[in-house]
Amino acid sequence: MKRNVNIKSMKYEDFNDNEYIENMLRELRENGTNVIVGCLDEVIEWGRSNSLWPLTFATSCCGIEFMAIGAARYDFARFGFEVARSSPRQADFIMVAGTITHKMAPVLKRLYDQMADPKYVVATGGCAISGGPFKKSYHVVDGVDKIIPVDVYIPGCPPRPEAMLYGLMQLQRKVKAERFLGGLNKGISEKEYERQMRADTNTAEDYKEYDESGLA
Amino acid sequence: MDNKIDIKARIAAIDPAAVWSDAGDGMFRIPVSSFRETAEMLRKEAGFDFLRSLTGMDWGEEGLGCVYHLENTSTGGTITVSTADKDRENAALPSVQDLWKGANFNEREAYDFFGIKFIGHPDLRRLFLRDDWKGHPLRKDYDMALNPLNMKNEVSDDDAPSYEMTPDGSYILKRHPLFEEEEYVINIGPQHPATHGVLRFQVSLEGETIKKIDAHCGYIHRGIEKLCESSTYPQTLGFTDRLDYLGAMQNRHALCMCIEKAMGLEVSERIQYIRTIMDELQRIDSHLLFTSCLAQDMGALEVFFLGFRDREKVLDILEETTGGRLIQTYNTIGGVQADIHPDFVRKVKEFISYMRPKLKEYHEIFTGNVIARERLIGTGKLSREDAISFGATGGTGRASGWACDVRKRHPYAMYGKVDFEEIVLGNGDCFDRYMVRMKEIEQSMNIIAQLIDNIPEGEYQMKVKPLIKLPEGSWYSAVEGSRGEFGVFIESRGDRYPYRVKFRSTGLPLVSCVDTIARNVKIADLIAIGGTLDYVIPDIDR
Ligand code: SF4
């Protein structure tokens, strides 16, 4: 049984990284489920993916564009990102919009820890992805994926609102391709999953290799 | 000029060792031993009541010191003085925070960045970096490896250190508790929707009444000034847009102006026109966002949508020419990135005729609203003296009756030639701060209307050498940003890179006066106060 990851507002072929979602689906199939749980899952994920609530979290410039997609013209409520929540305990995903500095990093980690599972992280803008223009600074974290696991990256400085919507739809597809009942998608226990997540984020060193000097 | 000679004589009378150095804008170099006396004279006798900017400096061999830009608000005269302490390990300068209240945060900044001890400062904590940060990052000998990412939650000091001088010339360190044991202290921020970014207030409450506020900055301190020191001049431009992203045009304008001044480059009329129009469009954009956010914080969500609806119209115009919605990267050294779009003039005119009647909508829905009026009128007063002393410029200063508009004080670009009214109100409360901005939208439209039909022909980019070097010296330029005086101070050693760049933040003085404004008001009013002060946190933290 193939999981339906289609998004109503955009054709499947129009998305760019379809291999990625195919991979997720394959993994899902390989791990196998029984029909009833599978169907239930599909319904639950359909519901979840269409009511993802972001945490109001904006540290700088990208945050203003985040506000813009909340306002009438771009209106992300159309796609189910209905209300931005100010408390991490009520939010489904955190949109890291803006630069994360050394002083802010523990705070961000804490916010993430306070969110209830299942939770997602969207890294918005060059700063959140890699430190952006401030990569060489003494006080900027070069990429939030050093601190918390990231699900979707939206590049740009700042990303256009359309790009943000696209990124958020990618997140929806990802949610749709997940297993809700009986553990997380990975076929491992939740504890193990947590441990791996931490291990991953704390050891990755390859980010040091590329250089982004020279501003736009 | 007479004034300057007179001042020179008076400074020399206090200490003959004070010298005038005229590289760039020129400044008085005053020995640290007589600096306090000179500062008192400047403040009390010569009437320099506005500290425009205080810049910490690392002059290498000559020691660590500060540059003070002062202005006399009644005559408009300006003066720049500096002082330095040769002893790098134990640099100590007399504090001037009792003469200019704005110096309080600025000296904390200089302590944070350079490790200069300000003798007599009551609360010399770090301002931006963590309390357990090692070293002082803007010193030239700072080692980046000292401070790797520290994921431990920060424990902030709860007592404030201060240094006092003993008669034999040594210092004693004293510590005073910030809050008393029995005080009820709550935290607002850094993650709070009403702080407009990542700012943290520690608020001491008695019932619902605020007794004291301690502001913690630095959650978005990106070290831009240090980054500038290793960037060539054209590279530094990119950072300014990202400081106060609602004043991207104006910030960049200030930096370009400062560099052009240092190069001795005059830009063509066409460029001046374009820059002025762009600055004003940006101001409209920013003020609309201000209104939206203020209204949203106070629960009037509809105004938020109205503001964003109209703001998108401005962004469309900007985007057509500059390619950017928020970060414009438009001004360049000696010009602008690209000529205006062929539709620019028509669209701007359309926008103005669209926007004028729309402003009424805001007044009907929000200004006249009983709840809004109840919450805004009479709350959060800032007196004129305090506004000047803190250096709270922009709409905040003008709402308190201080005519502090840089466009009038030191006209630049086309502002000397256009006819517009500087909105100055007198109550200094939240409502006036709101009204100033609403009226300024109208004035901005007036300015644009006067210019838009007459944009002269000419180049949009002057010829500049690809390799830009500034002569030795230091320069200061300021523009009226969306929320006050945005200044740029550059010190050059004749290199392709600036020796030191300092951005005079528009928001830092606004945050430093929150404690004064919010004492003895109700905690709910803090939201209105924060909203109407209209600070942008990345601009404060830089
Ligand atoms: S990516 Fe660019 S726009 Fe976004 S926060 Fe960083 S500097 Fe600002």
Coordinates of N, CA and C and ligand atoms in Angstrom, one line a residue, chain A residues 59-63 97-99 124-128 131-134 156-159, chain B residues 222 242 245 326-327, ligand 1:
Chain A
T59 N 14.2 35.6 15.3 CA 15.3 36.4 16.0 C 15.6 37.6 15.1
S60 N 15.5 37.5 13.8 CA 15.9 38.7 13.1 C 15.2 38.8 11.7
C61 N 15.9 39.3 10.7 CA 15.3 39.7 9.4 C 14.3 38.7 8.9
C62 N 14.7 37.4 8.9 CA 13.8 36.4 8.3 C 12.5 36.3 9.0
G63 N 12.5 36.7 10.3 CA 11.3 36.7 11.1 C 10.2 37.7 10.5
A97 N 13.8 31.3 12.3 CA 13.9 32.4 11.3 C 14.8 33.4 11.9
G98 N 16.1 33.4 11.4 CA 17.0 34.4 11.8 C 18.3 33.8 12.4
T99 N 19.2 34.7 12.6 CA 20.5 34.3 13.1 C 20.4 33.7 14.5
T124 N 15.3 28.4 8.4 CA 14.9 29.4 7.4 C 16.0 30.4 7.2
G125 N 16.4 30.5 6.0 CA 17.4 31.5 5.7 C 18.9 31.1 5.9
G126 N 19.7 31.8 5.2 CA 21.1 31.4 5.3 C 21.7 31.3 6.7
C127 N 21.2 32.2 7.6 CA 21.8 32.3 8.9 C 21.5 31.0 9.7
A128 N 20.2 30.5 9.6 CA 19.9 29.3 10.3 C 20.5 28.1 9.7
G131 N 24.9 30.0 9.2 CA 25.5 31.2 9.7 C 25.4 32.4 8.7
G132 N 25.2 32.0 7.5 CA 24.9 33.0 6.4 C 26.0 34.1 6.3
P133 N 25.7 35.3 6.2 CA 26.7 36.4 6.1 C 27.6 36.5 7.3
F134 N 27.1 36.0 8.4 CA 27.9 36.2 9.7 C 28.6 34.9 10.1
G156 N 18.0 31.2 1.4 CA 17.6 32.6 1.0 C 18.0 33.5 2.0
C157 N 18.1 34.8 1.7 CA 18.5 35.8 2.6 C 17.8 37.1 2.4
P158 N 16.6 37.2 2.8 CA 15.7 36.2 3.4 C 15.0 35.4 2.3
P159 N 14.6 34.2 2.5 CA 13.8 33.4 1.5 C 12.5 34.2 1.2
Chain B
R222 N 25.6 39.8 16.6 CA 26.2 39.1 15.5 C 27.6 39.5 15.3
R242 N 21.2 44.4 7.2 CA 20.7 43.3 8.1 C 20.7 43.8 9.6
Y245 N 16.5 45.8 9.7 CA 16.0 45.5 8.4 C 14.8 46.2 8.0
L326 N 13.0 42.7 1.5 CA 13.3 43.2 2.8 C 14.7 43.7 2.8
I327 N 15.6 42.9 2.4 CA 17.0 43.2 2.3 C 17.2 43.8 0.9
Ligands
SF4_1 S1 19.4 34.8 6.4 FE1 19.6 36.9 5.8 S2 17.6 37.7 6.1 FE2 17.6 35.8 7.2 S3 18.2 36.4 9.3 FE3 20.1 35.9 8.2 S4 20.8 37.8 7.4 FE4 18.7 38.1 7.9

